[in-house]
């Protein structure tokens, strides 16, 4: 028997009406925000949602406000039909797939801007990015009023930005972190991996390996700046470049550090051809 597909709604009143039915039955709700082109990493968020809530709402929206003019908005992969099949198999009750005009009607002028954790790393390189993410996630949180929202550690800085935003704005949706799902060779799953050529895909695991090498140096009390320099020296001949950053940071504040004095996180972002890869590991 094929799994029953999720109900798909595309406007906010229909979303709220469907959620109100769950609420009347006393059911808890987990929200899974995505940009579609779903893979096993997204499905892990759905599965984690099942562990805390009776109902799962997945949102699929390619948010133009988190892309700058020269980024990949136009070619970002789209596959609603394939996504719905995967979500049916994973057990999803409701999909919210709004269009751009629904999320940003004419006259839309509000931006949610998070300080602190959004400022370094990707925030420094892509200044438009976290404002766009925080704005859309705030809207999704207020539209759905979910008990839980599932976010991947794959986008570690984003996870902390969303957590900060929800705490600061007293939004009572609990943000839950889900570990990164990787390919067998260690590459973090990402919708953007389809951009990689076969040759690029072969060297892509180097980023994760370098992050682990830096984390291991930090744990052994070895020089982190030297480990980062060694990482850059291995990535460049493999064709990575520019390397936006490789950094050891405090796992909570994301302040760059050179030695561990509590939980740390090693984060990296690097271009491989026309594809920007990001990844991170704990230290
Ligand atoms: P995206 O569709 O890329 O915007 O991602 C939607 C959500 O899925 C975000 O919370 C991501 O962190 C999460 N995610 C993406 N890739 C992975 C992965 N490989 N493992 C775990 N979570 C992921």
mmCIF file of C-alpha atoms and ligand atoms in Angstrom:
data_model
loop_
_atom_site.group_PDB
_atom_site.id
_atom_site.type_symbol
_atom_site.label_atom_id
_atom_site.label_comp_id
_atom_site.label_asym_id
_atom_site.label_seq_id
_atom_site.Cartn_x
_atom_site.Cartn_y
_atom_site.Cartn_z
ATOM 1 C CA UNK A 1 0.000 0.000 0.000
ATOM 2 C CA UNK A 2 1.514 3.366 -0.943
ATOM 3 C CA UNK A 3 1.834 5.752 2.007
ATOM 4 C CA UNK A 4 -0.837 8.411 2.056
ATOM 5 C CA UNK A 5 0.530 11.756 0.832
ATOM 6 C CA UNK A 6 0.493 14.822 3.023
ATOM 7 C CA UNK A 7 -2.131 17.497 2.554
ATOM 8 C CA UNK A 8 -0.617 20.525 0.796
ATOM 9 C CA UNK A 9 -1.718 24.083 1.583
ATOM 10 C CA UNK A 10 -0.324 27.280 0.131
ATOM 11 C CA UNK A 11 -1.892 30.118 2.100
ATOM 12 C CA UNK A 12 -1.834 31.104 5.741
ATOM 13 C CA UNK A 13 -5.583 30.780 6.524
ATOM 14 C CA UNK A 14 -5.584 27.197 5.172
ATOM 15 C CA UNK A 15 -2.443 26.414 7.192
ATOM 16 C CA UNK A 16 -3.999 27.812 10.365
ATOM 17 C CA UNK A 17 -7.307 25.977 9.779
ATOM 18 C CA UNK A 18 -5.516 22.635 9.318
ATOM 19 C CA UNK A 19 -3.382 23.224 12.411
ATOM 20 C CA UNK A 20 -6.461 24.228 14.431
ATOM 21 C CA UNK A 21 -7.893 20.757 13.728
ATOM 22 C CA UNK A 22 -4.760 19.138 15.208
ATOM 23 C CA UNK A 23 -4.999 21.430 18.205
ATOM 24 C CA UNK A 24 -8.651 20.579 18.807
ATOM 25 C CA UNK A 25 -7.590 16.934 19.042
ATOM 26 C CA UNK A 26 -4.971 17.938 21.647
ATOM 27 C CA UNK A 27 -2.067 17.003 19.371
ATOM 28 C CA UNK A 28 1.433 18.475 19.557
ATOM 29 C CA UNK A 29 2.988 19.915 16.437
ATOM 30 C CA UNK A 30 6.548 19.849 15.078
ATOM 31 C CA UNK A 31 7.487 22.268 12.305
ATOM 32 C CA UNK A 32 10.187 21.378 9.766
ATOM 33 C CA UNK A 33 11.187 24.424 7.677
ATOM 34 C CA UNK A 34 12.929 23.583 4.377
ATOM 35 C CA UNK A 35 13.643 24.944 0.931
ATOM 36 C CA UNK A 36 12.642 21.651 -0.713
ATOM 37 C CA UNK A 37 14.770 19.352 -2.928
ATOM 38 C CA UNK A 38 14.560 17.057 0.073
ATOM 39 C CA UNK A 39 17.193 14.482 0.982
ATOM 40 C CA UNK A 40 17.887 12.160 3.909
ATOM 41 C CA UNK A 41 19.034 15.134 6.056
ATOM 42 C CA UNK A 42 15.581 16.698 5.817
ATOM 43 C CA UNK A 43 13.927 13.339 6.455
ATOM 44 C CA UNK A 44 15.975 13.020 9.672
ATOM 45 C CA UNK A 45 14.301 16.262 10.816
ATOM 46 C CA UNK A 46 10.872 14.731 10.119
ATOM 47 C CA UNK A 47 11.848 11.598 12.038
ATOM 48 C CA UNK A 48 13.106 13.677 14.969
ATOM 49 C CA UNK A 49 9.776 15.523 14.863
ATOM 50 C CA UNK A 50 7.916 12.231 15.228
ATOM 51 C CA UNK A 51 9.794 11.618 18.486
ATOM 52 C CA UNK A 52 8.358 14.760 20.111
ATOM 53 C CA UNK A 53 5.020 15.468 18.433
ATOM 54 C CA UNK A 54 1.966 13.728 16.997
ATOM 55 C CA UNK A 55 1.777 15.955 13.920
ATOM 56 C CA UNK A 56 4.455 17.078 11.470
ATOM 57 C CA UNK A 57 4.182 20.176 9.301
ATOM 58 C CA UNK A 58 6.905 20.573 6.678
ATOM 59 C CA UNK A 59 7.303 23.942 4.984
ATOM 60 C CA UNK A 60 8.789 24.185 1.507
ATOM 61 C CA UNK A 61 9.705 27.719 0.511
ATOM 62 C CA UNK A 62 12.764 28.948 -1.370
ATOM 63 C CA UNK A 63 13.184 32.212 0.483
ATOM 64 C CA UNK A 64 14.408 34.912 -1.910
ATOM 65 C CA UNK A 65 15.375 37.194 0.984
ATOM 66 C CA UNK A 66 18.252 34.923 1.963
ATOM 67 C CA UNK A 67 19.835 34.999 -1.503
ATOM 68 C CA UNK A 68 21.806 38.001 -2.775
ATOM 69 C CA UNK A 69 21.493 39.119 -6.405
ATOM 70 C CA UNK A 70 24.524 37.118 -7.555
ATOM 71 C CA UNK A 71 23.580 33.871 -5.765
ATOM 72 C CA UNK A 72 21.830 30.720 -6.993
ATOM 73 C CA UNK A 73 18.125 31.557 -6.430
ATOM 74 C CA UNK A 74 17.137 30.961 -10.074
ATOM 75 C CA UNK A 75 18.895 27.598 -10.351
ATOM 76 C CA UNK A 76 18.199 26.334 -6.816
ATOM 77 C CA UNK A 77 16.858 22.742 -7.262
ATOM 78 C CA UNK A 78 13.068 22.336 -7.167
ATOM 79 C CA UNK A 79 11.177 19.001 -7.038
ATOM 80 C CA UNK A 80 7.802 19.338 -5.281
ATOM 81 C CA UNK A 81 6.494 16.026 -6.625
ATOM 82 C CA UNK A 82 9.565 14.094 -5.468
ATOM 83 C CA UNK A 83 9.481 15.932 -2.121
ATOM 84 C CA UNK A 84 5.862 14.939 -1.500
ATOM 85 C CA UNK A 85 6.663 11.269 -2.179
ATOM 86 C CA UNK A 86 9.545 11.344 0.315
ATOM 87 C CA UNK A 87 7.387 13.102 2.899
ATOM 88 C CA UNK A 88 4.563 10.593 2.412
ATOM 89 C CA UNK A 89 7.016 7.767 3.102
ATOM 90 C CA UNK A 90 8.400 9.554 6.182
ATOM 91 C CA UNK A 91 4.941 10.317 7.572
ATOM 92 C CA UNK A 92 4.050 13.992 7.195
ATOM 93 C CA UNK A 93 0.609 15.376 7.897
ATOM 94 C CA UNK A 94 0.750 18.764 6.268
ATOM 95 C CA UNK A 95 2.960 20.608 3.807
ATOM 96 C CA UNK A 96 2.922 24.395 3.640
ATOM 97 C CA UNK A 97 4.249 25.492 0.239
ATOM 98 C CA UNK A 98 3.491 29.208 -0.125
ATOM 99 C CA UNK A 99 4.533 31.318 -3.084
ATOM 100 C CA UNK A 100 6.666 34.425 -2.777
ATOM 101 C CA UNK A 101 3.662 36.813 -2.906
ATOM 102 C CA UNK A 102 2.017 34.972 0.006
ATOM 103 C CA UNK A 103 5.090 35.352 2.183
ATOM 104 C CA UNK A 104 6.048 38.824 0.963
ATOM 105 C CA UNK A 105 2.978 40.636 -0.366
ATOM 106 C CA UNK A 106 3.423 44.050 -1.995
ATOM 107 C CA UNK A 107 4.401 46.604 0.651
ATOM 108 C CA UNK A 108 6.180 44.049 2.861
ATOM 109 C CA UNK A 109 8.751 46.102 4.814
ATOM 110 C CA UNK A 110 9.735 44.231 7.979
ATOM 111 C CA UNK A 111 13.081 42.611 8.601
ATOM 112 C CA UNK A 112 14.057 40.598 11.671
ATOM 113 C CA UNK A 113 17.683 41.265 12.468
ATOM 114 C CA UNK A 114 19.543 39.154 15.027
ATOM 115 C CA UNK A 115 22.847 40.446 16.441
ATOM 116 C CA UNK A 116 25.530 38.441 18.247
ATOM 117 C CA UNK A 117 25.686 34.928 16.830
ATOM 118 C CA UNK A 118 24.703 36.056 13.329
ATOM 119 C CA UNK A 119 27.628 38.432 12.915
ATOM 120 C CA UNK A 120 30.733 36.342 12.146
ATOM 121 C CA UNK A 121 31.367 33.399 9.783
ATOM 122 C CA UNK A 122 28.550 33.189 7.162
ATOM 123 C CA UNK A 123 27.100 36.464 8.489
ATOM 124 C CA UNK A 124 30.329 38.288 7.685
ATOM 125 C CA UNK A 125 30.624 36.783 4.187
ATOM 126 C CA UNK A 126 26.897 36.901 3.275
ATOM 127 C CA UNK A 127 25.573 40.024 5.072
ATOM 128 C CA UNK A 128 22.023 39.630 3.690
ATOM 129 C CA UNK A 129 21.706 35.998 4.739
ATOM 130 C CA UNK A 130 20.706 35.778 8.398
ATOM 131 C CA UNK A 131 18.320 38.735 8.160
ATOM 132 C CA UNK A 132 16.518 36.825 5.415
ATOM 133 C CA UNK A 133 16.540 33.587 7.406
ATOM 134 C CA UNK A 134 15.391 35.224 10.664
ATOM 135 C CA UNK A 135 12.584 37.072 8.862
ATOM 136 C CA UNK A 136 11.174 33.996 7.132
ATOM 137 C CA UNK A 137 11.563 31.728 10.160
ATOM 138 C CA UNK A 138 9.837 34.295 12.402
ATOM 139 C CA UNK A 139 6.939 34.364 9.952
ATOM 140 C CA UNK A 140 6.768 30.557 9.789
ATOM 141 C CA UNK A 141 6.878 30.290 13.598
ATOM 142 C CA UNK A 142 4.044 32.818 13.973
ATOM 143 C CA UNK A 143 2.003 31.273 11.156
ATOM 144 C CA UNK A 144 2.221 27.744 12.543
ATOM 145 C CA UNK A 145 2.421 28.257 16.306
ATOM 146 C CA UNK A 146 4.153 24.872 16.588
ATOM 147 C CA UNK A 147 5.394 23.355 19.835
ATOM 148 C CA UNK A 148 8.703 22.338 18.277
ATOM 149 C CA UNK A 149 10.772 23.322 15.255
ATOM 150 C CA UNK A 150 13.429 21.003 13.922
ATOM 151 C CA UNK A 151 16.700 22.465 12.591
ATOM 152 C CA UNK A 152 19.802 20.684 11.299
ATOM 153 C CA UNK A 153 23.236 21.075 12.843
ATOM 154 C CA UNK A 154 24.461 21.081 9.235
ATOM 155 C CA UNK A 155 23.648 24.820 9.309
ATOM 156 C CA UNK A 156 25.016 25.317 12.803
ATOM 157 C CA UNK A 157 25.159 29.112 12.814
ATOM 158 C CA UNK A 158 21.613 29.270 11.438
ATOM 159 C CA UNK A 159 20.455 26.968 14.249
ATOM 160 C CA UNK A 160 21.906 29.339 16.863
ATOM 161 C CA UNK A 161 20.475 32.412 15.116
ATOM 162 C CA UNK A 162 16.983 30.879 15.054
ATOM 163 C CA UNK A 163 17.271 29.841 18.692
ATOM 164 C CA UNK A 164 18.326 33.375 19.678
ATOM 165 C CA UNK A 165 15.491 34.920 17.648
ATOM 166 C CA UNK A 166 12.824 32.696 19.244
ATOM 167 C CA UNK A 167 14.167 33.394 22.745
ATOM 168 C CA UNK A 168 14.435 37.152 22.189
ATOM 169 C CA UNK A 169 10.943 37.459 20.685
ATOM 170 C CA UNK A 170 9.309 35.163 23.280
ATOM 171 C CA UNK A 171 8.096 32.784 20.586
ATOM 172 C CA UNK A 172 7.221 29.621 22.512
ATOM 173 C CA UNK A 173 8.333 27.201 19.778
ATOM 174 C CA UNK A 174 11.171 25.020 21.089
ATOM 175 C CA UNK A 175 14.023 24.793 18.603
ATOM 176 C CA UNK A 176 15.428 21.254 18.439
ATOM 177 C CA UNK A 177 18.839 20.497 16.902
ATOM 178 C CA UNK A 178 19.201 17.408 14.701
ATOM 179 C CA UNK A 179 22.682 15.953 13.952
ATOM 180 C CA UNK A 180 24.056 16.286 10.421
ATOM 181 C CA UNK A 181 23.269 13.406 8.069
ATOM 182 C CA UNK A 182 26.260 12.505 5.907
ATOM 183 C CA UNK A 183 26.969 10.457 2.810
ATOM 184 C CA UNK A 184 29.060 7.305 3.466
ATOM 185 C CA UNK A 185 32.244 9.254 2.560
ATOM 186 C CA UNK A 186 31.469 11.967 5.125
ATOM 187 C CA UNK A 187 30.072 14.677 2.842
ATOM 188 C CA UNK A 188 27.214 16.493 4.583
ATOM 189 C CA UNK A 189 24.016 16.002 2.595
ATOM 190 C CA UNK A 190 22.854 19.209 0.949
ATOM 191 C CA UNK A 191 20.404 20.114 -1.798
ATOM 192 C CA UNK A 192 23.298 22.005 -3.407
ATOM 193 C CA UNK A 193 25.466 18.862 -3.768
ATOM 194 C CA UNK A 194 23.723 18.220 -7.113
ATOM 195 C CA UNK A 195 25.732 21.158 -8.494
ATOM 196 C CA UNK A 196 29.023 19.283 -7.983
ATOM 197 C CA UNK A 197 30.713 17.704 -11.010
ATOM 198 C CA UNK A 198 31.845 14.064 -10.548
ATOM 199 C CA UNK A 199 35.430 15.283 -10.062
ATOM 200 C CA UNK A 200 34.347 17.870 -7.475
ATOM 201 C CA UNK A 201 32.175 15.308 -5.699
ATOM 202 C CA UNK A 202 35.237 13.034 -5.361
ATOM 203 C CA UNK A 203 37.231 15.674 -3.450
ATOM 204 C CA UNK A 204 34.248 17.112 -1.504
ATOM 205 C CA UNK A 205 34.874 14.837 1.568
ATOM 206 C CA UNK A 206 38.136 16.738 2.184
ATOM 207 C CA UNK A 207 36.236 19.616 3.810
ATOM 208 C CA UNK A 208 34.756 17.364 6.498
ATOM 209 C CA UNK A 209 38.139 15.645 6.990
ATOM 210 C CA UNK A 210 39.899 18.981 7.478
ATOM 211 C CA UNK A 211 37.285 20.082 10.026
ATOM 212 C CA UNK A 212 37.827 16.850 11.940
ATOM 213 C CA UNK A 213 41.611 17.352 11.820
ATOM 214 C CA UNK A 214 41.237 20.848 13.302
ATOM 215 C CA UNK A 215 38.843 19.532 15.989
ATOM 216 C CA UNK A 216 41.264 16.757 16.857
ATOM 217 C CA UNK A 217 44.200 19.210 17.096
ATOM 218 C CA UNK A 218 42.087 21.423 19.405
ATOM 219 C CA UNK A 219 41.159 18.463 21.616
ATOM 220 C CA UNK A 220 44.810 17.406 21.887
ATOM 221 C CA UNK A 221 45.870 20.933 22.872
ATOM 222 C CA UNK A 222 47.871 21.388 19.644
ATOM 223 C CA UNK A 223 48.062 24.734 17.842
ATOM 224 C CA UNK A 224 44.718 25.502 16.216
ATOM 225 C CA UNK A 225 46.068 28.283 13.911
ATOM 226 C CA UNK A 226 48.651 25.790 12.580
ATOM 227 C CA UNK A 227 45.934 23.146 12.073
ATOM 228 C CA UNK A 228 43.822 25.705 10.181
ATOM 229 C CA UNK A 229 46.804 26.663 7.985
ATOM 230 C CA UNK A 230 47.422 22.957 7.291
ATOM 231 C CA UNK A 231 43.741 22.569 6.405
ATOM 232 C CA UNK A 232 43.891 25.437 3.923
ATOM 233 C CA UNK A 233 47.083 23.962 2.467
ATOM 234 C CA UNK A 234 45.328 20.630 1.807
ATOM 235 C CA UNK A 235 42.087 22.074 0.462
ATOM 236 C CA UNK A 236 43.630 24.425 -2.094
ATOM 237 C CA UNK A 237 45.423 21.801 -4.248
ATOM 238 C CA UNK A 238 42.184 19.777 -4.271
ATOM 239 C CA UNK A 239 40.524 22.702 -6.034
ATOM 240 C CA UNK A 240 38.780 24.371 -3.097
ATOM 241 C CA UNK A 241 38.775 28.146 -3.270
ATOM 242 C CA UNK A 242 38.006 30.702 -2.148
ATOM 243 C CA UNK A 243 37.937 29.310 1.373
ATOM 244 C CA UNK A 244 35.488 31.660 3.117
ATOM 245 C CA UNK A 245 36.496 30.530 6.593
ATOM 246 C CA UNK A 246 37.811 27.674 8.719
ATOM 247 C CA UNK A 247 37.421 28.461 12.395
ATOM 248 C CA UNK A 248 37.261 27.023 15.887
ATOM 249 C CA UNK A 249 34.517 28.782 17.844
ATOM 250 C CA UNK A 250 32.827 28.593 21.198
ATOM 251 C CA UNK A 251 29.869 26.272 20.549
ATOM 252 C CA UNK A 252 27.342 28.652 22.162
ATOM 253 C CA UNK A 253 28.507 32.195 21.372
ATOM 254 C CA UNK A 254 30.342 31.347 18.113
ATOM 255 C CA UNK A 255 33.177 33.610 19.225
ATOM 256 C CA UNK A 256 36.400 32.477 17.496
ATOM 257 C CA UNK A 257 38.812 30.835 19.955
ATOM 258 C CA UNK A 258 42.266 29.299 19.662
ATOM 259 C CA UNK A 259 41.948 26.758 22.465
ATOM 260 C CA UNK A 260 39.079 24.834 23.972
ATOM 261 C CA UNK A 261 37.773 25.784 27.383
ATOM 262 C CA UNK A 262 34.330 24.203 27.007
ATOM 263 C CA UNK A 263 32.276 22.869 24.095
ATOM 264 C CA UNK A 264 33.699 24.056 20.774
ATOM 265 C CA UNK A 265 32.632 23.855 17.166
ATOM 266 C CA UNK A 266 34.833 23.810 14.085
ATOM 267 C CA UNK A 267 33.078 25.449 11.152
ATOM 268 C CA UNK A 268 34.089 25.786 7.523
ATOM 269 C CA UNK A 269 32.789 27.247 4.291
ATOM 270 C CA UNK A 270 34.584 26.864 0.989
ATOM 271 C CA UNK A 271 33.855 27.038 -2.698
ATOM 272 C CA UNK A 272 34.383 23.995 -4.873
ATOM 273 C CA UNK A 273 33.996 25.257 -8.424
ATOM 274 C CA UNK A 274 30.660 27.084 -8.558
ATOM 275 C CA UNK A 275 29.331 25.436 -5.376
ATOM 276 C CA UNK A 276 29.707 26.787 -1.865
ATOM 277 C CA UNK A 277 29.966 23.993 0.706
ATOM 278 C CA UNK A 278 29.514 24.512 4.439
ATOM 279 C CA UNK A 279 30.035 22.021 7.224
ATOM 280 C CA UNK A 280 30.883 21.838 10.914
ATOM 281 C CA UNK A 281 31.832 19.342 13.609
ATOM 282 C CA UNK A 282 31.952 19.454 17.392
ATOM 283 C CA UNK A 283 35.270 19.925 19.188
HETATM 284 P P1 LIG B 1 17.468 23.685 3.572
HETATM 285 O O1 LIG B 1 16.350 23.057 2.814
HETATM 286 O O2 LIG B 1 18.823 23.393 3.024
HETATM 287 O O3 LIG B 1 17.225 25.154 3.864
HETATM 288 O O4 LIG B 1 17.486 22.988 4.990
HETATM 289 C C1 LIG B 1 16.324 22.856 5.763
HETATM 290 C C2 LIG B 1 16.665 22.256 7.093
HETATM 291 O O5 LIG B 1 17.284 20.980 6.892
HETATM 292 C C3 LIG B 1 17.666 23.091 7.902
HETATM 293 O O6 LIG B 1 17.317 23.041 9.278
HETATM 294 C C4 LIG B 1 18.959 22.379 7.644
HETATM 295 O O7 LIG B 1 19.926 22.558 8.658
HETATM 296 C C5 LIG B 1 18.493 20.939 7.597
HETATM 297 N N1 LIG B 1 19.478 20.115 6.889
HETATM 298 C C6 LIG B 1 19.971 20.319 5.637
HETATM 299 N N2 LIG B 1 20.891 19.380 5.342
HETATM 300 C C7 LIG B 1 20.990 18.576 6.438
HETATM 301 C C8 LIG B 1 21.780 17.429 6.768
HETATM 302 N N3 LIG B 1 22.680 16.927 5.910
HETATM 303 N N4 LIG B 1 21.626 16.878 7.984
HETATM 304 C C9 LIG B 1 20.731 17.387 8.869
HETATM 305 N N5 LIG B 1 19.954 18.462 8.618
HETATM 306 C C10 LIG B 1 20.077 19.046 7.418
#
